[in-house]
Tab-separated table of C-alpha atoms and ligand atoms in Angstrom:
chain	number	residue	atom	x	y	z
Y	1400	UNK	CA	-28.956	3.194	-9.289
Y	1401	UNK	CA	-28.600	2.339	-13.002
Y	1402	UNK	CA	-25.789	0.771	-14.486
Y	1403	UNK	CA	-24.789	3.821	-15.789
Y	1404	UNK	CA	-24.701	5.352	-13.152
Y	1405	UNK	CA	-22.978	2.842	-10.990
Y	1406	UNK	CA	-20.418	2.808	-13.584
Y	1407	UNK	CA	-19.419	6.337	-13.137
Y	1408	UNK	CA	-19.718	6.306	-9.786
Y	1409	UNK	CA	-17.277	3.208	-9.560
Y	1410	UNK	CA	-14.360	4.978	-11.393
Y	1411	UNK	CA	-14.827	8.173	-9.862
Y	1412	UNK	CA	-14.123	6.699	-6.257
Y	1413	UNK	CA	-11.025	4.381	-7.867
Y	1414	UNK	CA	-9.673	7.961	-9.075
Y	1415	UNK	CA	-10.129	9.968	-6.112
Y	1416	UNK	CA	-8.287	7.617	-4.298
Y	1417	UNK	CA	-5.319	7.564	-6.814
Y	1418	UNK	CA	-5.644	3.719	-8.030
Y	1419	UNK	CA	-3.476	3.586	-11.029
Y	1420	UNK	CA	-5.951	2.317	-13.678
Y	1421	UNK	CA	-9.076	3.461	-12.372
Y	1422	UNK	CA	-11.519	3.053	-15.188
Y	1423	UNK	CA	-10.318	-0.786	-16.329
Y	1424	UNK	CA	-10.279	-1.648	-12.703
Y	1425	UNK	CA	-13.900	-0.770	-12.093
Y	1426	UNK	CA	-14.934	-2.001	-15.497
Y	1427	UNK	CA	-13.174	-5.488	-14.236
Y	1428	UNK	CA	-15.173	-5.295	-10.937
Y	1429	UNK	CA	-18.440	-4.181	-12.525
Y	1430	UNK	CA	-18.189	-6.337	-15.460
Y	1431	UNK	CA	-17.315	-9.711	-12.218
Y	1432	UNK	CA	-20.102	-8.726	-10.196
Y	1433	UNK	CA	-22.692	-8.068	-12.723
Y	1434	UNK	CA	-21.663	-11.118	-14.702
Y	1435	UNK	CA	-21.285	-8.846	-17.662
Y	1436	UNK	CA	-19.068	-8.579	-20.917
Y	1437	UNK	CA	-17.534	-5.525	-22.077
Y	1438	UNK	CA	-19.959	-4.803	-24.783
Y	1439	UNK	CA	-22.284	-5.362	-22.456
Y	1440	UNK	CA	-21.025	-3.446	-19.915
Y	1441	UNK	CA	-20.862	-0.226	-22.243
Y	1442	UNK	CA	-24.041	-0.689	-24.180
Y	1443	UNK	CA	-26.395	-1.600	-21.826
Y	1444	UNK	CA	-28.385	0.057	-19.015
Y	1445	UNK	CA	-31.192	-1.201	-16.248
Y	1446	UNK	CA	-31.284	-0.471	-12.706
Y	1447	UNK	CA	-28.786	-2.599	-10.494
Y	1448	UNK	CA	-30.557	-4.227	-7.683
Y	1449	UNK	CA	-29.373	-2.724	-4.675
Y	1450	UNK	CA	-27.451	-6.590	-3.300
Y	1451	UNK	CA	-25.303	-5.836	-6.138
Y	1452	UNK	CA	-24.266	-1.980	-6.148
Y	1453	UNK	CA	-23.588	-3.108	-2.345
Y	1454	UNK	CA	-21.591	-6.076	-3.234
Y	1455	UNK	CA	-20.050	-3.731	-6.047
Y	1456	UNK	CA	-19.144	-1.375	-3.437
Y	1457	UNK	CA	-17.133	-3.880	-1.094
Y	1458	UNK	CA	-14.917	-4.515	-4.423
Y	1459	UNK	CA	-13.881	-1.191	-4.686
Y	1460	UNK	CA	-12.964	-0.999	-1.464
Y	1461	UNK	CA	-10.818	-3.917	-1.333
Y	1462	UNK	CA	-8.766	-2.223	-4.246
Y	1463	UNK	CA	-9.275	1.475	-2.761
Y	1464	UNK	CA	-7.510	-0.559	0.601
Y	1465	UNK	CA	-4.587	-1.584	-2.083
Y	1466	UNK	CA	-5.372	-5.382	-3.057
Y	1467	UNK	CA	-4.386	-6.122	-7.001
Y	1468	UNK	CA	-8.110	-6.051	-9.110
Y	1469	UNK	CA	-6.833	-9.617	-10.083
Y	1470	UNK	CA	-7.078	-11.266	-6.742
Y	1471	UNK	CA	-10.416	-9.407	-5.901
Y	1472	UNK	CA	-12.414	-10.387	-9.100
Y	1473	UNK	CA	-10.116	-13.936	-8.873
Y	1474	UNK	CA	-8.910	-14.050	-13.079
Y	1475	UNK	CA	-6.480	-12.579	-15.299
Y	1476	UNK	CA	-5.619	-12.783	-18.787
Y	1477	UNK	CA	-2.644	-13.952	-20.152
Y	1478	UNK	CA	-2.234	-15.269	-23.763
Y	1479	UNK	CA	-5.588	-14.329	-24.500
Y	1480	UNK	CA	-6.923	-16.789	-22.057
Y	1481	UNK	CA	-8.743	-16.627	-18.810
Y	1482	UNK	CA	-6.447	-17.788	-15.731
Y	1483	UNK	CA	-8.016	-18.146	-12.358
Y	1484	UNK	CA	-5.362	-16.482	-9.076
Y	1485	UNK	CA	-5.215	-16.231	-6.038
Y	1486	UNK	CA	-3.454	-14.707	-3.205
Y	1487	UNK	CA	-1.463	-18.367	-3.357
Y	1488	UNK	CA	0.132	-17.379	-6.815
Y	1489	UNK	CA	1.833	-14.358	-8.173
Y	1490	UNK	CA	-0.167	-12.692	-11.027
Y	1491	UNK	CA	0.838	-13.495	-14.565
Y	1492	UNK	CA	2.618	-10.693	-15.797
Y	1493	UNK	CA	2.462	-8.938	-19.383
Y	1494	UNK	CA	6.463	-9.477	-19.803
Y	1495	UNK	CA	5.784	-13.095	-19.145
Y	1496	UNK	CA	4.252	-13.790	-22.503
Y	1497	UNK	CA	7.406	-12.855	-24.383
Y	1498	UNK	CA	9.030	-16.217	-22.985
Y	1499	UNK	CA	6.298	-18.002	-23.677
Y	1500	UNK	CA	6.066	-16.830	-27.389
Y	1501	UNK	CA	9.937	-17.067	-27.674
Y	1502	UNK	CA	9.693	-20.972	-25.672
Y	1503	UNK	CA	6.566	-21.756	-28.449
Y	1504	UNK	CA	8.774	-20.386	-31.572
Y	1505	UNK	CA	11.427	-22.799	-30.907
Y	1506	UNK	CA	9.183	-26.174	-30.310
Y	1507	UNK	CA	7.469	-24.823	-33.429
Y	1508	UNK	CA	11.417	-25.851	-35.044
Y	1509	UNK	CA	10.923	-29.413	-32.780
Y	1510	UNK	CA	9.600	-32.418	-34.523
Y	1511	UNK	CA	7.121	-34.542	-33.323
Y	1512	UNK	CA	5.640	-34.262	-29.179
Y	1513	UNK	CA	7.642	-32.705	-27.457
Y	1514	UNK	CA	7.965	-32.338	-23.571
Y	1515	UNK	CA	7.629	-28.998	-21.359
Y	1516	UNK	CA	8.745	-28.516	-17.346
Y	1517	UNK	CA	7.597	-25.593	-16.244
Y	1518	UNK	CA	9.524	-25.237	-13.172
Y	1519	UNK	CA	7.692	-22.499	-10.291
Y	1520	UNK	CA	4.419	-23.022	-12.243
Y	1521	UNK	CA	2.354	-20.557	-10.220
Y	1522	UNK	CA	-0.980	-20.379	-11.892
Y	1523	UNK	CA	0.532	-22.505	-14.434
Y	1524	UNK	CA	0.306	-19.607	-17.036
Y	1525	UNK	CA	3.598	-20.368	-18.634
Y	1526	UNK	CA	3.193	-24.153	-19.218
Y	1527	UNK	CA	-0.649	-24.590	-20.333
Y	1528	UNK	CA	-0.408	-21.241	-22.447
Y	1529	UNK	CA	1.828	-23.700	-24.093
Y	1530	UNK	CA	0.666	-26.712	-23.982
Y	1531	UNK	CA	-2.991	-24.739	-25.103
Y	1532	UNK	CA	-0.836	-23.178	-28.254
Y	1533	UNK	CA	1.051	-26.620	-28.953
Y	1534	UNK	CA	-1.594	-29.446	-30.082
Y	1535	UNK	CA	1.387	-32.069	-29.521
Y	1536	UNK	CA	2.973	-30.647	-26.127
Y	1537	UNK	CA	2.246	-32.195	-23.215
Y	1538	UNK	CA	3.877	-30.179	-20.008
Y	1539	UNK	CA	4.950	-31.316	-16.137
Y	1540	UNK	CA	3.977	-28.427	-13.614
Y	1541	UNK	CA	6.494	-28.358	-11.148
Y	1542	UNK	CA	5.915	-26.416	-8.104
Y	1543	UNK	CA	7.023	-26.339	-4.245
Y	1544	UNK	CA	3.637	-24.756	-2.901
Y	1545	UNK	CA	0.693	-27.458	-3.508
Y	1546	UNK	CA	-1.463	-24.510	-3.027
Y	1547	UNK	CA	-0.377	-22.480	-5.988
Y	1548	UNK	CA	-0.733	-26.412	-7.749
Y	1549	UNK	CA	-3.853	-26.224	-6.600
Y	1550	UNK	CA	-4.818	-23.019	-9.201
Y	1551	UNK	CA	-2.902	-24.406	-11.925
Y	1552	UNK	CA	-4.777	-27.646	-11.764
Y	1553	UNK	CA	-7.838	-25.478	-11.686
Y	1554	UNK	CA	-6.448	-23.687	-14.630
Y	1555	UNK	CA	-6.092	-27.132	-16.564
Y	1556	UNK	CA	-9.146	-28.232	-15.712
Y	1557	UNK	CA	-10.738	-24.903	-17.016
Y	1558	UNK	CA	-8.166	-25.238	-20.451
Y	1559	UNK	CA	-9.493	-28.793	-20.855
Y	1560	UNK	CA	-5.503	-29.642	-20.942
Y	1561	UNK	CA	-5.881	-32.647	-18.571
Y	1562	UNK	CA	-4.807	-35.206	-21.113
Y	1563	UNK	CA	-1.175	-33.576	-21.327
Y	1564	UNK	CA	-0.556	-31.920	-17.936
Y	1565	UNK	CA	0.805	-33.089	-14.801
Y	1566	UNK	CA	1.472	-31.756	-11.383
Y	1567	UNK	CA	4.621	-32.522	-9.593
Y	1568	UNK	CA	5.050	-30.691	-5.860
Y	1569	UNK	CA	8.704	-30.472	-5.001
Y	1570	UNK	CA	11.014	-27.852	-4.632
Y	1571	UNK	CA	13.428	-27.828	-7.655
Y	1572	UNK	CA	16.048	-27.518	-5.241
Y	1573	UNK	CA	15.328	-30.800	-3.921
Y	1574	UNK	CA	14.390	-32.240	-7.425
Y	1575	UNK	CA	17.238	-35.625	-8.084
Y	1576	UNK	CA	17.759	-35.266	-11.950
Y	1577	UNK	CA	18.972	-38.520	-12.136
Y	1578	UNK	CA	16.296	-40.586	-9.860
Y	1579	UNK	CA	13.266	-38.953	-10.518
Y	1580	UNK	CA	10.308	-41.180	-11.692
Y	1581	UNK	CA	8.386	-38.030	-13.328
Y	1582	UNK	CA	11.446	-37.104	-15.584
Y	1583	UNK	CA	11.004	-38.744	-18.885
Y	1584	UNK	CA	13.477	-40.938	-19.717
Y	1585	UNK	CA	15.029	-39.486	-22.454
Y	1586	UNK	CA	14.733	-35.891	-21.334
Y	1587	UNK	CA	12.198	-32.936	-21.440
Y	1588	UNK	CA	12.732	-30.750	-24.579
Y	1589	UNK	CA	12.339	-27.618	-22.954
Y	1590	UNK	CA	12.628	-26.542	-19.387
Y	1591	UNK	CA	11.074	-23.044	-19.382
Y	1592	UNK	CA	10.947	-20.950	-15.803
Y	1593	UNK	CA	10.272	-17.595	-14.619
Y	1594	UNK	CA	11.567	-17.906	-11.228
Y	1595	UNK	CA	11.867	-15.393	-8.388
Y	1596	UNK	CA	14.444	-13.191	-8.902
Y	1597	UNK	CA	14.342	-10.426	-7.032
Y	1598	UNK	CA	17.280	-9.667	-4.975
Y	1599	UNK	CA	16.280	-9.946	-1.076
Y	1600	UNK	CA	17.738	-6.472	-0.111
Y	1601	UNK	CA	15.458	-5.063	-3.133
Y	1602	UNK	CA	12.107	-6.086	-1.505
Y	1603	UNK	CA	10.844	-4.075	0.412
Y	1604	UNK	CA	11.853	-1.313	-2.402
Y	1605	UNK	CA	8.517	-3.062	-4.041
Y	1606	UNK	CA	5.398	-1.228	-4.640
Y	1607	UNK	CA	3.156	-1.877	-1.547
Y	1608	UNK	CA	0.608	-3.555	-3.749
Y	1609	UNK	CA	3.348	-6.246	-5.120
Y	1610	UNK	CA	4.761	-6.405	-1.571
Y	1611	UNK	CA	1.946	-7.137	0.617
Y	1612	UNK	CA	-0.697	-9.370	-1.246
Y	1613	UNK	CA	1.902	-11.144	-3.893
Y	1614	UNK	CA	3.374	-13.979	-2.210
Y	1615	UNK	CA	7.016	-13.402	-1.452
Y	1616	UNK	CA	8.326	-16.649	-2.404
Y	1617	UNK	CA	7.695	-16.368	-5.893
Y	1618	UNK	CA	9.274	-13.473	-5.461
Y	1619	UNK	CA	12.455	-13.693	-3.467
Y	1620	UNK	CA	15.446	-14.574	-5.876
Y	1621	UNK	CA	17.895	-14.551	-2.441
Y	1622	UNK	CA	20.806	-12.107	-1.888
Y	1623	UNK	CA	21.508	-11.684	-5.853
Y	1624	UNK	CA	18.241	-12.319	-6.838
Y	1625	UNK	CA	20.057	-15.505	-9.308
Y	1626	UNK	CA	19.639	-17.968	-6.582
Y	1627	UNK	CA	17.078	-20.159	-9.028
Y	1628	UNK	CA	18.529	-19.772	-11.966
Y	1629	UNK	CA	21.856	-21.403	-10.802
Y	1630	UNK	CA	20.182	-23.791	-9.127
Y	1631	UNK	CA	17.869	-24.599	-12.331
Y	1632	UNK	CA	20.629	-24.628	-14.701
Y	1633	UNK	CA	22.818	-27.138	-12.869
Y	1634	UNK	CA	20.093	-29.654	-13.091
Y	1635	UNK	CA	18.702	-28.548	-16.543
Y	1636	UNK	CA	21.531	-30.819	-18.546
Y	1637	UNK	CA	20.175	-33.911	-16.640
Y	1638	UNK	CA	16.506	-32.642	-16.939
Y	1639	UNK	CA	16.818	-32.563	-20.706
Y	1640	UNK	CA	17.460	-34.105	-24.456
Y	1641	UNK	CA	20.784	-33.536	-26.134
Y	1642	UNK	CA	20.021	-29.857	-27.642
Y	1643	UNK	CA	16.803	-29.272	-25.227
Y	1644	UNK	CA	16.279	-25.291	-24.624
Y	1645	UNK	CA	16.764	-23.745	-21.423
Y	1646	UNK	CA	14.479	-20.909	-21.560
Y	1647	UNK	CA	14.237	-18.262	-18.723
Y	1648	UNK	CA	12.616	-14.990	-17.875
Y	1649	UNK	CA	15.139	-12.222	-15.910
Y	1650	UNK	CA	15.058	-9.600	-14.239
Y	1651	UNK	CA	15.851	-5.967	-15.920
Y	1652	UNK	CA	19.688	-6.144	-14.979
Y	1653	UNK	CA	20.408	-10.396	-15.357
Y	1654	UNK	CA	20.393	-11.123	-18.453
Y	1655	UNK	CA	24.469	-11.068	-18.813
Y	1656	UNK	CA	24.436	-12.607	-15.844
Y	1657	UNK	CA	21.778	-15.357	-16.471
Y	1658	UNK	CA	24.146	-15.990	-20.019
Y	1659	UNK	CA	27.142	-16.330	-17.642
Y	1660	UNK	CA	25.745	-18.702	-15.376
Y	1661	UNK	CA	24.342	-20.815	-18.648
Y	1662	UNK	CA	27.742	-20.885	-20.204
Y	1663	UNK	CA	29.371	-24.213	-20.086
Y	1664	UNK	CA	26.602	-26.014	-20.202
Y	1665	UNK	CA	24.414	-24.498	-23.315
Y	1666	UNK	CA	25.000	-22.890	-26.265
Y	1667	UNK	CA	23.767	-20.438	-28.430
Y	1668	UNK	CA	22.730	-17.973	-25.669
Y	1669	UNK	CA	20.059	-15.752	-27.322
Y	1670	UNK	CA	18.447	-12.755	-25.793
Y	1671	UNK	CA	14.737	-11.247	-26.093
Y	1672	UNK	CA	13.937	-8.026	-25.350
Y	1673	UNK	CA	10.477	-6.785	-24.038
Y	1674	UNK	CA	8.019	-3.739	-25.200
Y	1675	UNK	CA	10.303	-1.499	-23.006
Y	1676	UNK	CA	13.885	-2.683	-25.271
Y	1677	UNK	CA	14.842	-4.727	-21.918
Y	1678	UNK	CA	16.826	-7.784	-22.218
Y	1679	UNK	CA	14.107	-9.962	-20.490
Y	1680	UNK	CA	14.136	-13.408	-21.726
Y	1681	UNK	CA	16.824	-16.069	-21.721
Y	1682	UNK	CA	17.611	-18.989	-24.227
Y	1683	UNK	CA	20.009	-21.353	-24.643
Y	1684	UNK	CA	20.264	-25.258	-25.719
Y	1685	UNK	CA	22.140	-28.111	-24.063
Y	1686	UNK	CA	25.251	-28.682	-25.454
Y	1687	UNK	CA	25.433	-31.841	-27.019
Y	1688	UNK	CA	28.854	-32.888	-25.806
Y	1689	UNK	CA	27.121	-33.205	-22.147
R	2542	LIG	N1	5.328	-19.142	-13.492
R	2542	LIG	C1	4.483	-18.246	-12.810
R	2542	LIG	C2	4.363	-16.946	-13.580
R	2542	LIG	O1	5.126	-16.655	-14.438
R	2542	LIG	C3	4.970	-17.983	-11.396
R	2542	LIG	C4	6.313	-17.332	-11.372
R	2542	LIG	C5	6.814	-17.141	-9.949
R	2542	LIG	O2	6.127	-17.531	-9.002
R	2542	LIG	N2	7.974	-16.576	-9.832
R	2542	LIG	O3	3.478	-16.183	-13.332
């Protein structure tokens, strides 16, 4: 079969069985297996050796059989950059990279280094699409699941952000603010999380796709679905400088509540909305009177 062929093929068989983006996804498959790019992909043609249609064909299966194209071709792209996932860490969403433009804004208004904790790193998207923006950031990983440290580390590696990441495995919950030998001694200057925050009664209202290859603890945000931010922002003030942001992404419904829980402790709660005019990011600094 030629490429051509194979291509057409590929995204007729996503379509018939009602995969939402059926041409990308078998571009992303085709373009994986094939080892081509996409100007590649739609300018050339030669006949696929028949080890690869095959090997082509077992891709579209696994999607046809409901797993995300990102965990079957094993990347994504976020910030314009190539992150490697796996079933170990939830894929880097769209909405994500409005907190990390809003988080890179303010350390823009920061003199000097500064200091990121990324706090449920995942795939570490958040914190080296920073660090990779920010010549003088360096950033601390933080995550409970060594596995999904595993594919950040692997995304640092890839980055070449070695020099100013580290990998910390705890759970935050666990994390003593005050004791801590990782927590610089005169603060972070941003702690920057998207946490899980769905509420548990909500999940199994997700999309099959989400709900059975995503893994559910970086998912779960307990009953409320707040459960990490309150536990994050009582041990934020001791995690950070005097004036250090506190920068979160919510769900579509939290951000008043998010504010609320913030209040106290930080000040000039902002708000950022995403492409859909939701309230989905989160900012405030430390008070300075803490
Ligand atoms: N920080 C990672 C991301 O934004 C993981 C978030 C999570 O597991 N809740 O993709």
């Amino acid at each position: 079969m030629t490429l051509k062929e194979l291509r057409k093929k590929s995204r007729q068989m996503l379509r018939d069985g009602n995969i939402d983006s059926p041409e990308a996804d078998a571009d992303l498959i085709l373009m994986h297996v094939l080892e081509l790019n996409k100007t590649e992909l739609l300018t050339k043609d030669f006949v696929v050796p028949d080890a690869l249609s095959i090997e082509v064909g077992g891709y579209l299966n696994r999607r046809l059989s409901g797993t995300p194209v990102q965990y079957i071709i094993g990347r994504t792209e976020f910030m314009s950059l190539e992150f490697v996932v796996n079933k170990d860490v939830l894929i880097p969403r769209a909405d994500t990279e409005i907190l990390v433009e809003a988080v890179i804004s303010k350390l823009k208004a920061v003199k000097g280094p500064t200091k990121v904790l990324d706090i449920g790193a995942g795939s570490g998207c958040i914190g080296l699409s920073i660090a990779n923006e920010l010549a003088d950031a360096s950033v601390a990983e933080l995550d409970f699941s060594e596995k999904a440290l595993k594919v950040a580390m692997l995304n640092c590696e890839r980055l070449s952000l070695k020099k100013r990441a580290e990998f910390i495995c705890r759970d935050i919950a666990e994390v003593d603010a005050e004791t801590e030998d990782w927590i610089p001694s005169d603060g972070f200057d941003c702690v920057v999380s998207n946490p899980p925050y769905i509420r548990t009664d909500d999940m199994l209202d997700l999309p099959k796709e989400i709900f059975e290859h995503e893994p559910i603890s970086a998912l779960d945000g307990g009953e409320d679905g707040l459960r990490f931010y309150r536990i994050i922002t009582e041990k934020a003030p001791k995690l950070l400088k005097d004036g250090g942001i506190l920068a979160y992404e919510v769900g579509y419904d939290q951000a008043e509540s998010v504010a609320e829980i913030m209040r106290g402790g930080f000040e000039d709660i902002e708000t950022v909305k995403d492409l859909a005019g939701i309230d989905r990011v989160v900012i405030g600094f430390k008070s300075k009177k803490d």
